[in-house]
Coordinates of C-alpha atoms in Angstrom, one line a residue:
X1 CA -29.5 3.4 -6.6
X2 CA -27.5 5.2 -3.8
X3 CA -24.1 6.7 -4.0
X4 CA -22.9 3.9 -1.7
X5 CA -23.5 1.2 -3.9
X6 CA -22.1 2.9 -7.1
X7 CA -18.9 3.9 -4.8
X8 CA -18.7 0.5 -4.0
X9 CA -19.5 -1.3 -7.5
X10 CA -16.5 1.3 -8.9
X11 CA -14.1 0.0 -6.0
X12 CA -14.8 -3.7 -6.8
X13 CA -14.5 -2.8 -10.7
X14 CA -11.0 -0.9 -10.1
X15 CA -9.6 -3.7 -7.9
X16 CA -10.5 -6.5 -10.3
X17 CA -8.8 -4.8 -13.0
X18 CA -5.8 -3.8 -11.0
X19 CA -5.4 -7.5 -10.3
X20 CA -6.0 -8.5 -13.8
X21 CA -3.3 -5.9 -15.3
X22 CA -1.0 -6.8 -12.6
X23 CA -1.0 -10.6 -13.7
X24 CA -0.8 -9.6 -17.6
X25 CA 2.2 -7.5 -16.6
X26 CA 3.8 -10.0 -14.5
X27 CA 3.3 -12.7 -17.7
X28 CA 4.7 -10.1 -20.0
X29 CA 7.8 -9.4 -17.6
X30 CA 8.5 -13.3 -17.7
X31 CA 8.1 -14.0 -21.3
X32 CA 10.5 -10.9 -22.0
X33 CA 13.2 -12.2 -20.1
X34 CA 13.4 -14.9 -22.7
X35 CA 13.8 -12.4 -25.4
X36 CA 17.2 -12.3 -27.0
X37 CA 18.4 -8.7 -28.3
X38 CA 21.1 -8.9 -31.2
X39 CA 22.7 -5.7 -33.0
X40 CA 22.2 -6.3 -36.7
X41 CA 23.7 -3.2 -38.5
X42 CA 25.2 -0.2 -37.7
X43 CA 24.5 3.1 -40.0
X44 CA 25.0 6.8 -40.3
X45 CA 28.1 7.3 -37.8
X46 CA 28.0 10.8 -36.8
X47 CA 30.0 13.3 -33.8
X48 CA 28.2 16.2 -32.6
X49 CA 28.7 18.6 -30.0
X50 CA 26.0 19.3 -27.0
X51 CA 27.1 22.2 -24.7
X52 CA 30.7 21.7 -25.0
X53 CA 30.5 17.8 -24.5
X54 CA 31.1 15.8 -27.6
X55 CA 29.2 12.6 -28.3
X56 CA 28.8 10.2 -31.0
X57 CA 25.6 9.1 -32.7
X58 CA 24.4 6.1 -35.1
X59 CA 21.8 4.2 -35.9
X60 CA 21.2 0.4 -35.3
X61 CA 19.1 -2.2 -36.2
X62 CA 18.1 -4.5 -33.7
X63 CA 17.2 -8.3 -33.8
X64 CA 14.8 -9.5 -31.1
X65 CA 14.3 -13.0 -31.1
X66 CA 11.7 -14.9 -29.3
X67 CA 12.9 -18.4 -28.5
X68 CA 10.0 -19.7 -26.9
X69 CA 7.0 -21.5 -28.3
X70 CA 4.7 -19.0 -27.2
X71 CA 4.1 -15.4 -29.0
X72 CA 5.2 -12.7 -27.0
X73 CA 2.5 -10.0 -26.8
X74 CA 3.0 -6.7 -25.2
X75 CA 0.5 -4.0 -26.3
X76 CA -1.2 -2.7 -23.3
X77 CA -0.6 0.6 -22.5
X78 CA 1.0 0.1 -19.3
X79 CA 4.2 -1.4 -20.9
X80 CA 6.6 0.4 -22.8
X81 CA 9.6 -0.1 -24.0
X82 CA 11.7 2.7 -23.1
X83 CA 15.7 2.4 -23.5
X84 CA 18.1 -0.3 -24.6
X85 CA 21.4 -0.1 -22.9
X86 CA 24.7 -1.7 -24.8
X87 CA 27.7 -2.9 -22.7
X88 CA 30.7 -4.2 -24.0
X89 CA 32.7 -7.5 -22.9
X90 CA 34.0 -6.1 -19.8
X91 CA 30.4 -5.0 -18.7
X92 CA 31.5 -1.1 -19.2
X93 CA 28.1 0.6 -20.6
X94 CA 29.1 2.4 -24.0
X95 CA 25.8 3.4 -25.5
X96 CA 22.2 3.9 -25.0
X97 CA 19.0 4.4 -27.3
X98 CA 15.8 5.9 -26.4
X99 CA 13.2 3.9 -27.9
X100 CA 9.8 4.3 -26.1
X101 CA 7.6 1.3 -28.0
X102 CA 4.5 0.5 -26.2
X103 CA 3.3 -2.3 -28.9
X104 CA 5.9 -5.1 -29.2
X105 CA 4.9 -8.6 -31.0
X106 CA 7.3 -11.0 -31.8
X107 CA 5.9 -14.3 -32.9
X108 CA 6.9 -17.6 -31.2
X109 CA 10.2 -19.3 -32.3
X110 CA 10.9 -16.2 -34.6
X111 CA 12.2 -12.5 -34.8
X112 CA 11.5 -9.1 -35.5
X113 CA 13.9 -6.1 -36.5
X114 CA 13.7 -2.7 -35.0
X115 CA 15.1 -0.3 -37.7
X116 CA 17.1 2.9 -37.3
X117 CA 17.2 3.0 -33.6
X118 CA 19.3 6.3 -32.8
X119 CA 22.0 5.2 -30.1
X120 CA 24.1 7.7 -28.5
X121 CA 27.6 7.5 -26.6
X122 CA 29.9 10.2 -25.3
X123 CA 33.0 10.6 -27.0
X124 CA 35.4 9.8 -24.3
X125 CA 33.4 6.2 -23.7
X126 CA 33.8 5.8 -27.6
X127 CA 37.3 6.5 -27.9
X128 CA 38.0 4.2 -24.7
X129 CA 36.1 1.3 -26.7
X130 CA 38.1 1.9 -29.7
X131 CA 41.3 1.5 -28.4
X132 CA 40.0 -1.6 -26.3
X133 CA 38.9 -2.6 -29.6
X134 CA 42.2 -1.9 -31.5
X135 CA 44.3 -3.3 -28.8
X136 CA 42.7 -6.6 -28.6
X137 CA 41.6 -9.1 -31.3
X138 CA 39.1 -6.8 -32.8
X139 CA 35.7 -6.4 -32.4
X140 CA 32.8 -8.9 -32.5
X141 CA 29.3 -7.9 -32.4
X142 CA 28.5 -10.9 -30.1
X143 CA 30.1 -9.5 -27.3
X144 CA 27.9 -7.0 -27.0
X145 CA 25.5 -7.4 -24.2
X146 CA 22.1 -5.6 -24.3
X147 CA 20.1 -4.7 -21.3
X148 CA 16.2 -3.7 -22.1
X149 CA 14.8 -0.9 -19.9
X150 CA 10.9 -1.6 -19.7
X151 CA 8.4 0.8 -17.9
X152 CA 5.7 -1.1 -16.5
X153 CA 2.9 1.0 -14.7
X154 CA 5.7 3.8 -14.2
X155 CA 8.2 1.5 -12.7
X156 CA 11.3 0.5 -14.7
X157 CA 13.1 -2.7 -14.9
X158 CA 16.2 -3.5 -16.3
X159 CA 16.0 -7.0 -18.4
X160 CA 19.0 -8.4 -20.0

């Protein structure tokens, strides 16, 4: 077998593999658009200083709900749930969390809970959010909007 045939064969396999992986990734993105993320429990509130900048950390349990009749399965190496961003009802970012999960399975019409996700927010945002909460009717967990940042083949996608 000549080197030319080997190179052509490897090239064909690489193109077919990339095409199949691209289709799987596209399907995962479409399915993830339907997944809903809800905060469940807040724990371990703590204030810290980092290079003169105050920030607040806490642990959060998140429920990821798959309302579709199809199992959500993202277990390929090319897909990673990198970050979860948290917004208030006025669409102001008040916290973020580095998650880095690359294997996520949610059965059809059910949910899973991701436990003890460390959320970090700067103190200025925390104070502004607290004043807004005290000035209004109170805090409602349902008013929190979450946005997931998913990395697929090195490209970040925001899914809300």
